[in-house]
């Protein structure tokens, strides 16, 4: 099947018409439809569909006699709130399209090849990015994962159970990991470097260390029209000061800091709120810098809170260390692609990926496809059809190389 037809078959799932963005949150109806799409797509190709203990989906092009490790490709199907169509799904759809291309060309792999779709990569529902690969690799304990809560207080265990999975079985799978020789994730570029260079496809070099922290500012609710400023304990003020301090701290260190999610409780327009809960996303070129930025932001939050008689706590929800992708695999991809006429420049990225989590356990690599808008985590995210096709050709070449010997 062509990339375009396959792409179109997934496109309507989880799309929120008023914004044009995607709301594919883990273990919801939209997620179930994505999972059903994955299984059907695998079966249509004669691939063996399976689900691991963490709920990640796999489609296996088995090799009955080979004892060699598998080559795995894929990405994720979940989205951030009102995310773009490409972040995640491009890697999964391209993986199936690349297999179609290889099968149509009569390619016979000498080892298994598989497509994977990992759960909750964005952490949009349960707060922890790359949850599926963290579980698979043992980077999070099953008990801790089961207790993760979404914004409505539903636990991961209950959400998985409601979706028909056995949450009691979640956990790492060393045997599955040991059966894999390499993982290659294709992803839409979340910036405009490729557009600037004029290249359709690039190769990942490293991922900045990054994480999420939750800040709770607790004040005292009161009347907006009758409470004198001097008598207020308004958590909105230290929160606002912290947002500005975060920008300043990050900018001063060549890092990034973002508050993209905030709630004011109870949320009355004519009342001082009792609590402001905010989520900080911070990223830096190295871990020491990231720590310095965080220390600066935390201390600004504490100082502003105490100035306004507000309590504050800072809690880490998610952390991903610096990742340098496997140099041997990266060079091999570069040689394969350059032999096929791709410029294939190397790119660092500030975005997190399952390939980054898996890199701690096996050789991993990434391919990026040009994004002419340079925008991601937004409905404006884009990749042109010709570049998506180029990505499929590039991925097929890589799978042919890695899976053919
Ligand atoms: O948030 C990230 O870096 C990624 O897009 N999951
Ligand atoms: Mn993303
Ligand atoms: Mn992604």
mmCIF file of C-alpha atoms and ligand atoms in Angstrom:
data_model
loop_
_atom_site.group_PDB
_atom_site.id
_atom_site.type_symbol
_atom_site.label_atom_id
_atom_site.label_comp_id
_atom_site.label_asym_id
_atom_site.label_seq_id
_atom_site.Cartn_x
_atom_site.Cartn_y
_atom_site.Cartn_z
ATOM 1 C CA UNK A 1 0.000 0.000 0.000
ATOM 2 C CA UNK A 2 1.232 3.547 -0.660
ATOM 3 C CA UNK A 3 2.342 5.746 2.212
ATOM 4 C CA UNK A 4 -0.484 8.175 1.395
ATOM 5 C CA UNK A 5 -3.228 5.542 1.626
ATOM 6 C CA UNK A 6 -1.850 4.182 4.874
ATOM 7 C CA UNK A 7 -1.465 7.693 6.278
ATOM 8 C CA UNK A 8 -5.042 8.579 5.347
ATOM 9 C CA UNK A 9 -6.370 5.458 7.066
ATOM 10 C CA UNK A 10 -5.068 6.702 10.448
ATOM 11 C CA UNK A 11 -5.571 10.447 9.950
ATOM 12 C CA UNK A 12 -9.161 10.839 11.240
ATOM 13 C CA UNK A 13 -8.563 8.923 14.481
ATOM 14 C CA UNK A 14 -8.541 11.162 17.552
ATOM 15 C CA UNK A 15 -8.700 14.414 15.561
ATOM 16 C CA UNK A 16 -10.424 17.220 17.434
ATOM 17 C CA UNK A 17 -12.318 19.050 14.676
ATOM 18 C CA UNK A 18 -12.633 22.486 16.362
ATOM 19 C CA UNK A 19 -8.844 22.880 16.677
ATOM 20 C CA UNK A 20 -7.620 20.495 14.000
ATOM 21 C CA UNK A 21 -5.295 19.003 16.631
ATOM 22 C CA UNK A 22 -5.056 15.441 17.902
ATOM 23 C CA UNK A 23 -6.160 14.199 21.312
ATOM 24 C CA UNK A 24 -4.875 10.670 21.309
ATOM 25 C CA UNK A 25 -4.420 10.056 25.023
ATOM 26 C CA UNK A 26 -3.370 6.669 26.325
ATOM 27 C CA UNK A 27 -6.023 4.110 27.165
ATOM 28 C CA UNK A 28 -8.920 6.218 25.857
ATOM 29 C CA UNK A 29 -11.329 5.520 23.013
ATOM 30 C CA UNK A 30 -9.087 7.311 20.510
ATOM 31 C CA UNK A 31 -6.141 5.249 21.710
ATOM 32 C CA UNK A 32 -8.154 2.035 21.339
ATOM 33 C CA UNK A 33 -8.944 3.038 17.740
ATOM 34 C CA UNK A 34 -5.221 3.687 17.083
ATOM 35 C CA UNK A 35 -4.355 0.305 18.581
ATOM 36 C CA UNK A 36 -7.004 -1.437 16.456
ATOM 37 C CA UNK A 37 -5.595 0.329 13.384
ATOM 38 C CA UNK A 38 -2.103 -0.939 14.266
ATOM 39 C CA UNK A 39 -3.250 -4.541 14.692
ATOM 40 C CA UNK A 40 -5.263 -4.538 11.455
ATOM 41 C CA UNK A 41 -2.386 -2.945 9.544
ATOM 42 C CA UNK A 42 -0.053 -5.654 10.839
ATOM 43 C CA UNK A 43 -2.466 -8.451 9.975
ATOM 44 C CA UNK A 44 -3.105 -7.128 6.451
ATOM 45 C CA UNK A 45 0.633 -7.566 5.833
ATOM 46 C CA UNK A 46 0.879 -11.012 7.373
ATOM 47 C CA UNK A 47 2.882 -9.594 10.292
ATOM 48 C CA UNK A 48 2.361 -11.208 13.705
ATOM 49 C CA UNK A 49 0.772 -8.683 16.044
ATOM 50 C CA UNK A 50 1.588 -8.865 19.748
ATOM 51 C CA UNK A 51 1.339 -6.733 22.873
ATOM 52 C CA UNK A 52 4.079 -6.759 25.510
ATOM 53 C CA UNK A 53 3.584 -6.592 29.286
ATOM 54 C CA UNK A 54 3.710 -2.790 29.239
ATOM 55 C CA UNK A 55 0.984 -2.567 26.598
ATOM 56 C CA UNK A 56 3.351 -1.623 23.751
ATOM 57 C CA UNK A 57 2.290 -2.999 20.370
ATOM 58 C CA UNK A 58 4.517 -5.016 18.051
ATOM 59 C CA UNK A 59 4.130 -6.280 14.469
ATOM 60 C CA UNK A 60 6.631 -9.017 13.649
ATOM 61 C CA UNK A 61 8.017 -9.997 10.268
ATOM 62 C CA UNK A 62 9.224 -13.248 11.769
ATOM 63 C CA UNK A 63 12.145 -15.285 10.578
ATOM 64 C CA UNK A 64 11.526 -18.959 11.338
ATOM 65 C CA UNK A 65 15.161 -20.046 11.422
ATOM 66 C CA UNK A 66 17.264 -17.034 12.286
ATOM 67 C CA UNK A 67 18.830 -16.791 15.718
ATOM 68 C CA UNK A 68 19.985 -13.244 14.945
ATOM 69 C CA UNK A 69 18.585 -10.298 16.862
ATOM 70 C CA UNK A 70 15.651 -8.399 15.414
ATOM 71 C CA UNK A 71 15.736 -4.963 13.818
ATOM 72 C CA UNK A 72 12.907 -2.880 15.244
ATOM 73 C CA UNK A 73 11.490 0.371 13.935
ATOM 74 C CA UNK A 74 8.439 2.410 14.932
ATOM 75 C CA UNK A 75 7.457 5.228 17.268
ATOM 76 C CA UNK A 76 4.269 6.169 19.156
ATOM 77 C CA UNK A 77 0.624 6.898 18.371
ATOM 78 C CA UNK A 78 -0.338 9.007 21.418
ATOM 79 C CA UNK A 79 -0.321 12.801 21.223
ATOM 80 C CA UNK A 80 0.035 15.900 23.349
ATOM 81 C CA UNK A 81 -3.194 17.922 23.769
ATOM 82 C CA UNK A 82 -4.023 19.229 20.287
ATOM 83 C CA UNK A 83 -0.825 17.804 18.883
ATOM 84 C CA UNK A 84 0.054 17.566 15.208
ATOM 85 C CA UNK A 85 -0.622 14.569 13.014
ATOM 86 C CA UNK A 86 3.039 13.616 12.522
ATOM 87 C CA UNK A 87 4.759 13.481 15.927
ATOM 88 C CA UNK A 88 4.771 9.730 16.529
ATOM 89 C CA UNK A 89 2.408 8.423 13.844
ATOM 90 C CA UNK A 90 4.823 9.348 11.037
ATOM 91 C CA UNK A 91 7.302 6.818 12.440
ATOM 92 C CA UNK A 92 4.720 4.051 12.730
ATOM 93 C CA UNK A 93 3.077 4.605 9.339
ATOM 94 C CA UNK A 94 6.489 4.965 7.645
ATOM 95 C CA UNK A 95 7.595 1.706 9.256
ATOM 96 C CA UNK A 96 4.691 -0.226 7.722
ATOM 97 C CA UNK A 97 5.157 1.577 4.387
ATOM 98 C CA UNK A 98 8.879 0.707 4.398
ATOM 99 C CA UNK A 99 8.017 -2.941 5.007
ATOM 100 C CA UNK A 100 5.542 -2.773 2.098
ATOM 101 C CA UNK A 101 8.321 -1.410 -0.091
ATOM 102 C CA UNK A 102 10.714 -4.176 0.967
ATOM 103 C CA UNK A 103 8.113 -6.912 0.496
ATOM 104 C CA UNK A 104 7.115 -5.538 -2.928
ATOM 105 C CA UNK A 105 10.783 -5.570 -3.943
ATOM 106 C CA UNK A 106 11.122 -9.237 -2.939
ATOM 107 C CA UNK A 107 13.521 -8.510 -0.078
ATOM 108 C CA UNK A 108 14.134 -11.512 2.165
ATOM 109 C CA UNK A 109 15.441 -10.527 5.600
ATOM 110 C CA UNK A 110 17.946 -12.779 7.348
ATOM 111 C CA UNK A 111 16.634 -11.798 10.792
ATOM 112 C CA UNK A 112 13.278 -10.709 12.246
ATOM 113 C CA UNK A 113 12.096 -7.173 11.574
ATOM 114 C CA UNK A 114 9.399 -5.566 13.707
ATOM 115 C CA UNK A 115 7.327 -2.411 13.953
ATOM 116 C CA UNK A 116 6.599 -1.094 17.451
ATOM 117 C CA UNK A 117 4.129 1.487 18.764
ATOM 118 C CA UNK A 118 5.064 2.505 22.308
ATOM 119 C CA UNK A 119 2.495 3.684 24.864
ATOM 120 C CA UNK A 120 2.201 7.101 26.494
ATOM 121 C CA UNK A 121 5.326 8.556 24.884
ATOM 122 C CA UNK A 122 4.146 12.097 25.496
ATOM 123 C CA UNK A 123 3.114 11.495 29.095
ATOM 124 C CA UNK A 124 0.082 13.640 28.242
ATOM 125 C CA UNK A 125 -2.240 11.588 30.436
ATOM 126 C CA UNK A 126 -0.071 10.181 33.234
ATOM 127 C CA UNK A 127 2.711 12.778 33.370
ATOM 128 C CA UNK A 128 5.679 10.502 32.720
ATOM 129 C CA UNK A 129 7.161 10.756 29.216
ATOM 130 C CA UNK A 130 8.070 7.520 27.388
ATOM 131 C CA UNK A 131 6.181 5.413 29.915
ATOM 132 C CA UNK A 132 5.947 2.381 27.586
ATOM 133 C CA UNK A 133 9.683 2.150 26.992
ATOM 134 C CA UNK A 134 10.479 3.016 30.616
ATOM 135 C CA UNK A 135 8.362 0.046 31.689
ATOM 136 C CA UNK A 136 9.850 -2.206 29.024
ATOM 137 C CA UNK A 137 13.414 -1.389 30.095
ATOM 138 C CA UNK A 138 12.724 -1.417 33.839
ATOM 139 C CA UNK A 139 13.412 2.313 34.178
ATOM 140 C CA UNK A 140 10.268 2.558 36.311
ATOM 141 C CA UNK A 141 9.012 0.004 38.827
ATOM 142 C CA UNK A 142 5.627 -1.534 37.949
ATOM 143 C CA UNK A 143 4.177 -0.598 41.372
ATOM 144 C CA UNK A 144 5.093 3.064 40.882
ATOM 145 C CA UNK A 145 3.702 3.030 37.339
ATOM 146 C CA UNK A 146 0.405 1.472 38.392
ATOM 147 C CA UNK A 147 -0.076 4.316 40.868
ATOM 148 C CA UNK A 148 0.468 7.130 38.343
ATOM 149 C CA UNK A 149 -2.688 9.271 38.154
ATOM 150 C CA UNK A 150 -4.232 11.292 35.357
ATOM 151 C CA UNK A 151 -5.769 14.738 35.854
ATOM 152 C CA UNK A 152 -9.036 13.178 37.052
ATOM 153 C CA UNK A 153 -7.322 10.915 39.572
ATOM 154 C CA UNK A 154 -7.683 7.718 37.525
ATOM 155 C CA UNK A 155 -4.707 5.411 38.089
ATOM 156 C CA UNK A 156 -2.752 3.870 35.229
ATOM 157 C CA UNK A 157 -3.749 0.460 36.570
ATOM 158 C CA UNK A 158 -7.457 1.305 36.349
ATOM 159 C CA UNK A 159 -7.111 2.942 32.935
ATOM 160 C CA UNK A 160 -5.307 -0.120 31.537
ATOM 161 C CA UNK A 161 -7.796 -2.491 33.122
ATOM 162 C CA UNK A 162 -10.700 -0.512 31.640
ATOM 163 C CA UNK A 163 -8.988 -0.821 28.246
ATOM 164 C CA UNK A 164 -8.908 -4.603 28.639
ATOM 165 C CA UNK A 165 -5.273 -5.073 29.658
ATOM 166 C CA UNK A 166 -3.899 -6.880 32.671
ATOM 167 C CA UNK A 167 -2.247 -4.095 34.667
ATOM 168 C CA UNK A 168 -0.962 -6.692 37.132
ATOM 169 C CA UNK A 169 1.456 -7.927 34.453
ATOM 170 C CA UNK A 170 3.115 -4.638 33.551
ATOM 171 C CA UNK A 171 6.863 -4.571 33.919
ATOM 172 C CA UNK A 172 10.166 -4.956 32.153
ATOM 173 C CA UNK A 173 10.808 -7.563 29.510
ATOM 174 C CA UNK A 174 14.532 -8.385 29.418
ATOM 175 C CA UNK A 175 13.946 -11.354 27.120
ATOM 176 C CA UNK A 176 12.198 -9.242 24.509
ATOM 177 C CA UNK A 177 14.924 -6.599 24.736
ATOM 178 C CA UNK A 178 17.635 -9.230 24.419
ATOM 179 C CA UNK A 179 16.056 -10.434 21.184
ATOM 180 C CA UNK A 180 16.543 -7.018 19.535
ATOM 181 C CA UNK A 181 19.793 -5.953 17.830
ATOM 182 C CA UNK A 182 18.871 -2.388 16.967
ATOM 183 C CA UNK A 183 16.030 0.114 17.082
ATOM 184 C CA UNK A 184 15.611 2.859 14.490
ATOM 185 C CA UNK A 185 12.910 5.494 15.071
ATOM 186 C CA UNK A 186 11.800 7.721 12.227
ATOM 187 C CA UNK A 187 10.276 11.002 13.432
ATOM 188 C CA UNK A 188 9.116 14.309 12.043
ATOM 189 C CA UNK A 189 11.709 16.990 12.780
ATOM 190 C CA UNK A 190 10.495 19.271 15.572
ATOM 191 C CA UNK A 191 12.349 22.294 14.279
ATOM 192 C CA UNK A 192 13.475 23.686 10.961
ATOM 193 C CA UNK A 193 17.128 22.646 10.656
ATOM 194 C CA UNK A 194 16.487 20.307 7.712
ATOM 195 C CA UNK A 195 14.474 22.982 5.956
ATOM 196 C CA UNK A 196 17.373 25.391 6.408
ATOM 197 C CA UNK A 197 19.864 22.892 4.969
ATOM 198 C CA UNK A 198 17.522 21.815 2.168
ATOM 199 C CA UNK A 199 17.553 18.127 3.142
ATOM 200 C CA UNK A 200 14.488 15.865 3.300
ATOM 201 C CA UNK A 201 15.958 13.416 5.812
ATOM 202 C CA UNK A 202 18.436 13.772 8.679
ATOM 203 C CA UNK A 203 20.027 11.468 11.250
ATOM 204 C CA UNK A 204 19.745 11.936 15.012
ATOM 205 C CA UNK A 205 22.940 12.570 16.917
ATOM 206 C CA UNK A 206 21.896 13.313 20.496
ATOM 207 C CA UNK A 207 18.993 14.314 22.735
ATOM 208 C CA UNK A 208 19.294 17.078 25.302
ATOM 209 C CA UNK A 209 18.667 16.065 28.912
ATOM 210 C CA UNK A 210 15.194 17.208 29.896
ATOM 211 C CA UNK A 211 12.427 16.767 32.403
ATOM 212 C CA UNK A 212 9.171 17.932 33.929
ATOM 213 C CA UNK A 213 8.609 19.356 37.365
ATOM 214 C CA UNK A 214 5.317 20.083 39.066
ATOM 215 C CA UNK A 215 5.083 23.207 41.194
ATOM 216 C CA UNK A 216 2.225 23.581 43.682
ATOM 217 C CA UNK A 217 1.658 27.067 45.088
ATOM 218 C CA UNK A 218 -0.794 26.943 48.001
ATOM 219 C CA UNK A 219 -2.352 30.182 49.243
ATOM 220 C CA UNK A 220 -5.589 31.306 50.866
ATOM 221 C CA UNK A 221 -8.859 31.704 48.920
ATOM 222 C CA UNK A 222 -10.674 34.961 49.457
ATOM 223 C CA UNK A 223 -12.908 37.608 47.889
ATOM 224 C CA UNK A 224 -11.463 39.545 44.916
ATOM 225 C CA UNK A 225 -13.432 42.681 45.732
ATOM 226 C CA UNK A 226 -12.999 43.003 49.463
ATOM 227 C CA UNK A 227 -9.562 41.635 50.382
ATOM 228 C CA UNK A 228 -6.883 44.300 50.702
ATOM 229 C CA UNK A 229 -3.607 43.506 48.921
ATOM 230 C CA UNK A 230 -1.766 43.504 52.246
ATOM 231 C CA UNK A 231 -4.074 40.762 53.556
ATOM 232 C CA UNK A 232 -3.839 38.456 50.571
ATOM 233 C CA UNK A 233 -1.971 35.173 50.232
ATOM 234 C CA UNK A 234 -2.453 34.866 46.489
ATOM 235 C CA UNK A 235 -0.594 31.918 44.866
ATOM 236 C CA UNK A 236 -0.958 33.481 41.419
ATOM 237 C CA UNK A 237 1.690 36.092 42.180
ATOM 238 C CA UNK A 238 4.614 33.800 43.047
ATOM 239 C CA UNK A 239 3.565 31.596 40.136
ATOM 240 C CA UNK A 240 3.779 34.578 37.760
ATOM 241 C CA UNK A 241 7.163 35.582 39.209
ATOM 242 C CA UNK A 242 8.388 32.009 38.710
ATOM 243 C CA UNK A 243 7.372 31.975 35.036
ATOM 244 C CA UNK A 244 9.457 35.086 34.409
ATOM 245 C CA UNK A 245 12.357 33.749 36.508
ATOM 246 C CA UNK A 246 12.318 30.494 34.528
ATOM 247 C CA UNK A 247 12.618 32.332 31.253
ATOM 248 C CA UNK A 248 15.485 34.405 32.577
ATOM 249 C CA UNK A 249 17.323 31.449 34.128
ATOM 250 C CA UNK A 250 17.053 29.325 30.995
ATOM 251 C CA UNK A 251 17.997 32.138 28.634
ATOM 252 C CA UNK A 252 21.037 32.895 30.785
ATOM 253 C CA UNK A 253 22.295 29.312 30.410
ATOM 254 C CA UNK A 254 21.502 28.556 26.754
ATOM 255 C CA UNK A 255 18.714 26.278 27.991
ATOM 256 C CA UNK A 256 14.917 26.165 27.578
ATOM 257 C CA UNK A 257 12.176 26.390 30.190
ATOM 258 C CA UNK A 258 8.446 26.366 29.552
ATOM 259 C CA UNK A 259 5.272 26.468 31.592
ATOM 260 C CA UNK A 260 2.705 24.972 29.205
ATOM 261 C CA UNK A 261 0.181 23.688 31.702
ATOM 262 C CA UNK A 262 -1.275 25.460 34.701
ATOM 263 C CA UNK A 263 -4.437 25.195 36.779
ATOM 264 C CA UNK A 264 -5.885 27.692 39.228
ATOM 265 C CA UNK A 265 -8.148 26.230 41.907
ATOM 266 C CA UNK A 266 -11.026 26.495 42.494
ATOM 267 C CA UNK A 267 -11.056 28.765 39.434
ATOM 268 C CA UNK A 268 -13.502 31.575 40.213
ATOM 269 C CA UNK A 269 -13.017 34.781 38.196
ATOM 270 C CA UNK A 270 -13.962 36.914 41.237
ATOM 271 C CA UNK A 271 -11.909 35.043 43.827
ATOM 272 C CA UNK A 272 -8.297 34.767 44.912
ATOM 273 C CA UNK A 273 -7.437 31.165 44.188
ATOM 274 C CA UNK A 274 -6.415 28.639 46.809
ATOM 275 C CA UNK A 275 -3.844 26.860 44.657
ATOM 276 C CA UNK A 276 -1.922 27.218 41.432
ATOM 277 C CA UNK A 277 -0.469 24.022 40.058
ATOM 278 C CA UNK A 278 1.964 24.424 37.192
ATOM 279 C CA UNK A 279 4.154 22.138 35.139
ATOM 280 C CA UNK A 280 7.672 23.216 34.182
ATOM 281 C CA UNK A 281 9.390 21.616 31.191
ATOM 282 C CA UNK A 282 13.139 22.325 31.232
ATOM 283 C CA UNK A 283 15.868 21.228 28.819
ATOM 284 C CA UNK A 284 19.557 22.030 28.452
ATOM 285 C CA UNK A 285 22.579 20.882 26.452
ATOM 286 C CA UNK A 286 24.028 19.054 29.498
ATOM 287 C CA UNK A 287 22.834 17.825 32.888
ATOM 288 C CA UNK A 288 24.921 20.194 35.006
ATOM 289 C CA UNK A 289 23.438 23.182 33.172
ATOM 290 C CA UNK A 290 19.938 21.766 33.519
ATOM 291 C CA UNK A 291 20.494 21.389 37.273
ATOM 292 C CA UNK A 292 21.749 24.962 37.565
ATOM 293 C CA UNK A 293 18.683 26.248 35.723
ATOM 294 C CA UNK A 294 16.386 24.235 37.971
ATOM 295 C CA UNK A 295 18.102 25.370 41.150
ATOM 296 C CA UNK A 296 17.703 28.954 40.037
ATOM 297 C CA UNK A 297 13.998 28.487 39.187
ATOM 298 C CA UNK A 298 13.261 26.610 42.440
ATOM 299 C CA UNK A 299 14.932 29.253 44.524
ATOM 300 C CA UNK A 300 13.041 32.038 42.684
ATOM 301 C CA UNK A 301 9.792 30.144 43.346
ATOM 302 C CA UNK A 302 10.588 29.769 47.062
ATOM 303 C CA UNK A 303 11.562 33.418 47.460
ATOM 304 C CA UNK A 304 8.456 34.687 45.657
ATOM 305 C CA UNK A 305 6.224 32.303 47.609
ATOM 306 C CA UNK A 306 7.597 33.429 50.946
ATOM 307 C CA UNK A 307 7.225 37.090 49.943
ATOM 308 C CA UNK A 308 3.493 36.467 49.388
ATOM 309 C CA UNK A 309 2.842 34.142 52.342
ATOM 310 C CA UNK A 310 2.310 31.181 50.039
ATOM 311 C CA UNK A 311 3.625 27.615 50.390
ATOM 312 C CA UNK A 312 5.369 26.033 47.421
ATOM 313 C CA UNK A 313 6.598 22.542 46.590
ATOM 314 C CA UNK A 314 8.607 21.420 43.572
ATOM 315 C CA UNK A 315 8.388 17.766 42.545
ATOM 316 C CA UNK A 316 10.063 16.026 39.609
ATOM 317 C CA UNK A 317 7.604 14.044 37.496
ATOM 318 C CA UNK A 318 9.801 12.939 34.636
ATOM 319 C CA UNK A 319 13.499 13.016 33.730
ATOM 320 C CA UNK A 320 15.452 11.895 30.676
ATOM 321 C CA UNK A 321 19.255 12.054 30.766
ATOM 322 C CA UNK A 322 21.482 13.127 27.883
ATOM 323 C CA UNK A 323 21.433 10.597 25.044
ATOM 324 C CA UNK A 324 24.176 10.190 22.473
ATOM 325 C CA UNK A 325 22.947 7.719 19.881
ATOM 326 C CA UNK A 326 25.125 4.697 19.087
ATOM 327 C CA UNK A 327 27.979 6.037 16.944
ATOM 328 C CA UNK A 328 28.480 2.812 14.961
ATOM 329 C CA UNK A 329 24.804 2.535 14.057
ATOM 330 C CA UNK A 330 24.590 6.247 13.272
ATOM 331 C CA UNK A 331 27.578 6.015 10.895
ATOM 332 C CA UNK A 332 26.125 2.941 9.262
ATOM 333 C CA UNK A 333 22.828 4.736 8.623
ATOM 334 C CA UNK A 334 24.727 7.714 7.246
ATOM 335 C CA UNK A 335 26.725 5.516 4.857
ATOM 336 C CA UNK A 336 23.586 3.676 3.695
ATOM 337 C CA UNK A 337 21.659 6.869 3.081
ATOM 338 C CA UNK A 338 24.504 8.778 1.451
ATOM 339 C CA UNK A 339 25.028 5.840 -0.915
ATOM 340 C CA UNK A 340 21.381 6.332 -1.944
ATOM 341 C CA UNK A 341 21.831 10.027 -2.602
ATOM 342 C CA UNK A 342 20.530 11.439 0.703
ATOM 343 C CA UNK A 343 22.557 14.259 2.253
ATOM 344 C CA UNK A 344 21.482 12.876 5.651
ATOM 345 C CA UNK A 345 22.972 15.583 7.905
ATOM 346 C CA UNK A 346 23.407 14.844 11.616
ATOM 347 C CA UNK A 347 21.091 16.700 13.996
ATOM 348 C CA UNK A 348 20.957 17.114 17.770
ATOM 349 C CA UNK A 349 17.471 17.592 19.239
ATOM 350 C CA UNK A 350 15.842 18.975 22.339
ATOM 351 C CA UNK A 351 12.877 16.624 21.968
ATOM 352 C CA UNK A 352 12.574 13.348 23.861
ATOM 353 C CA UNK A 353 11.930 10.013 22.158
ATOM 354 C CA UNK A 354 11.508 6.330 22.973
ATOM 355 C CA UNK A 355 14.749 5.791 21.040
ATOM 356 C CA UNK A 356 16.407 7.789 23.824
ATOM 357 C CA UNK A 357 15.098 5.486 26.549
ATOM 358 C CA UNK A 358 15.938 2.348 24.573
ATOM 359 C CA UNK A 359 19.449 3.720 23.921
ATOM 360 C CA UNK A 360 20.358 2.732 27.494
ATOM 361 C CA UNK A 361 19.774 -0.926 26.586
ATOM 362 C CA UNK A 362 20.500 -1.404 22.882
ATOM 363 C CA UNK A 363 21.953 0.386 19.857
ATOM 364 C CA UNK A 364 19.402 2.945 18.688
ATOM 365 C CA UNK A 365 19.279 5.533 15.949
ATOM 366 C CA UNK A 366 16.855 8.121 14.608
ATOM 367 C CA UNK A 367 15.861 9.461 11.218
ATOM 368 C CA UNK A 368 14.222 12.880 11.000
ATOM 369 C CA UNK A 369 11.921 14.007 8.194
ATOM 370 C CA UNK A 370 11.857 17.685 7.208
ATOM 371 C CA UNK A 371 9.115 19.812 8.740
ATOM 372 C CA UNK A 372 8.642 22.970 6.633
ATOM 373 C CA UNK A 373 6.665 24.724 9.374
ATOM 374 C CA UNK A 374 9.345 23.942 11.961
ATOM 375 C CA UNK A 375 6.428 23.705 14.410
ATOM 376 C CA UNK A 376 5.545 20.663 16.529
ATOM 377 C CA UNK A 377 3.164 19.829 19.391
ATOM 378 C CA UNK A 378 0.653 21.939 17.460
ATOM 379 C CA UNK A 379 -1.799 21.424 14.612
ATOM 380 C CA UNK A 380 0.608 23.503 12.467
ATOM 381 C CA UNK A 381 3.142 20.634 12.466
ATOM 382 C CA UNK A 382 3.796 19.492 8.891
ATOM 383 C CA UNK A 383 5.708 17.217 6.589
ATOM 384 C CA UNK A 384 5.241 17.360 2.837
ATOM 385 C CA UNK A 385 4.071 14.197 1.061
ATOM 386 C CA UNK A 386 7.265 14.014 -1.029
ATOM 387 C CA UNK A 387 9.393 14.189 2.134
ATOM 388 C CA UNK A 388 7.278 11.508 3.821
ATOM 389 C CA UNK A 389 7.897 9.303 0.761
ATOM 390 C CA UNK A 390 11.623 10.091 1.007
ATOM 391 C CA UNK A 391 11.517 9.098 4.669
ATOM 392 C CA UNK A 392 9.950 5.752 3.747
ATOM 393 C CA UNK A 393 12.613 5.128 1.083
ATOM 394 C CA UNK A 394 15.342 6.037 3.596
ATOM 395 C CA UNK A 395 13.889 3.806 6.307
ATOM 396 C CA UNK A 396 13.474 0.926 3.853
ATOM 397 C CA UNK A 397 17.121 1.298 2.828
ATOM 398 C CA UNK A 398 18.179 1.178 6.474
ATOM 399 C CA UNK A 399 16.021 -1.884 7.216
ATOM 400 C CA UNK A 400 17.320 -3.605 4.095
ATOM 401 C CA UNK A 401 20.884 -2.978 5.199
ATOM 402 C CA UNK A 402 20.412 -3.953 8.862
ATOM 403 C CA UNK A 403 17.953 -6.765 8.185
ATOM 404 C CA UNK A 404 19.874 -8.206 5.255
ATOM 405 C CA UNK A 405 22.998 -9.219 7.146
HETATM 406 O O1 LIG B 1 8.224 16.202 24.787
HETATM 407 C C1 LIG B 1 9.049 15.735 23.988
HETATM 408 O O2 LIG B 1 10.194 16.060 23.931
HETATM 409 C C2 LIG B 1 8.626 14.727 22.970
HETATM 410 O O3 LIG B 1 8.065 15.323 21.876
HETATM 411 N N1 LIG B 1 7.947 13.636 23.472
HETATM 412 MN MN1 LIG B 2 6.087 14.892 21.048
HETATM 413 MN MN1 LIG B 3 7.301 11.928 19.264
#
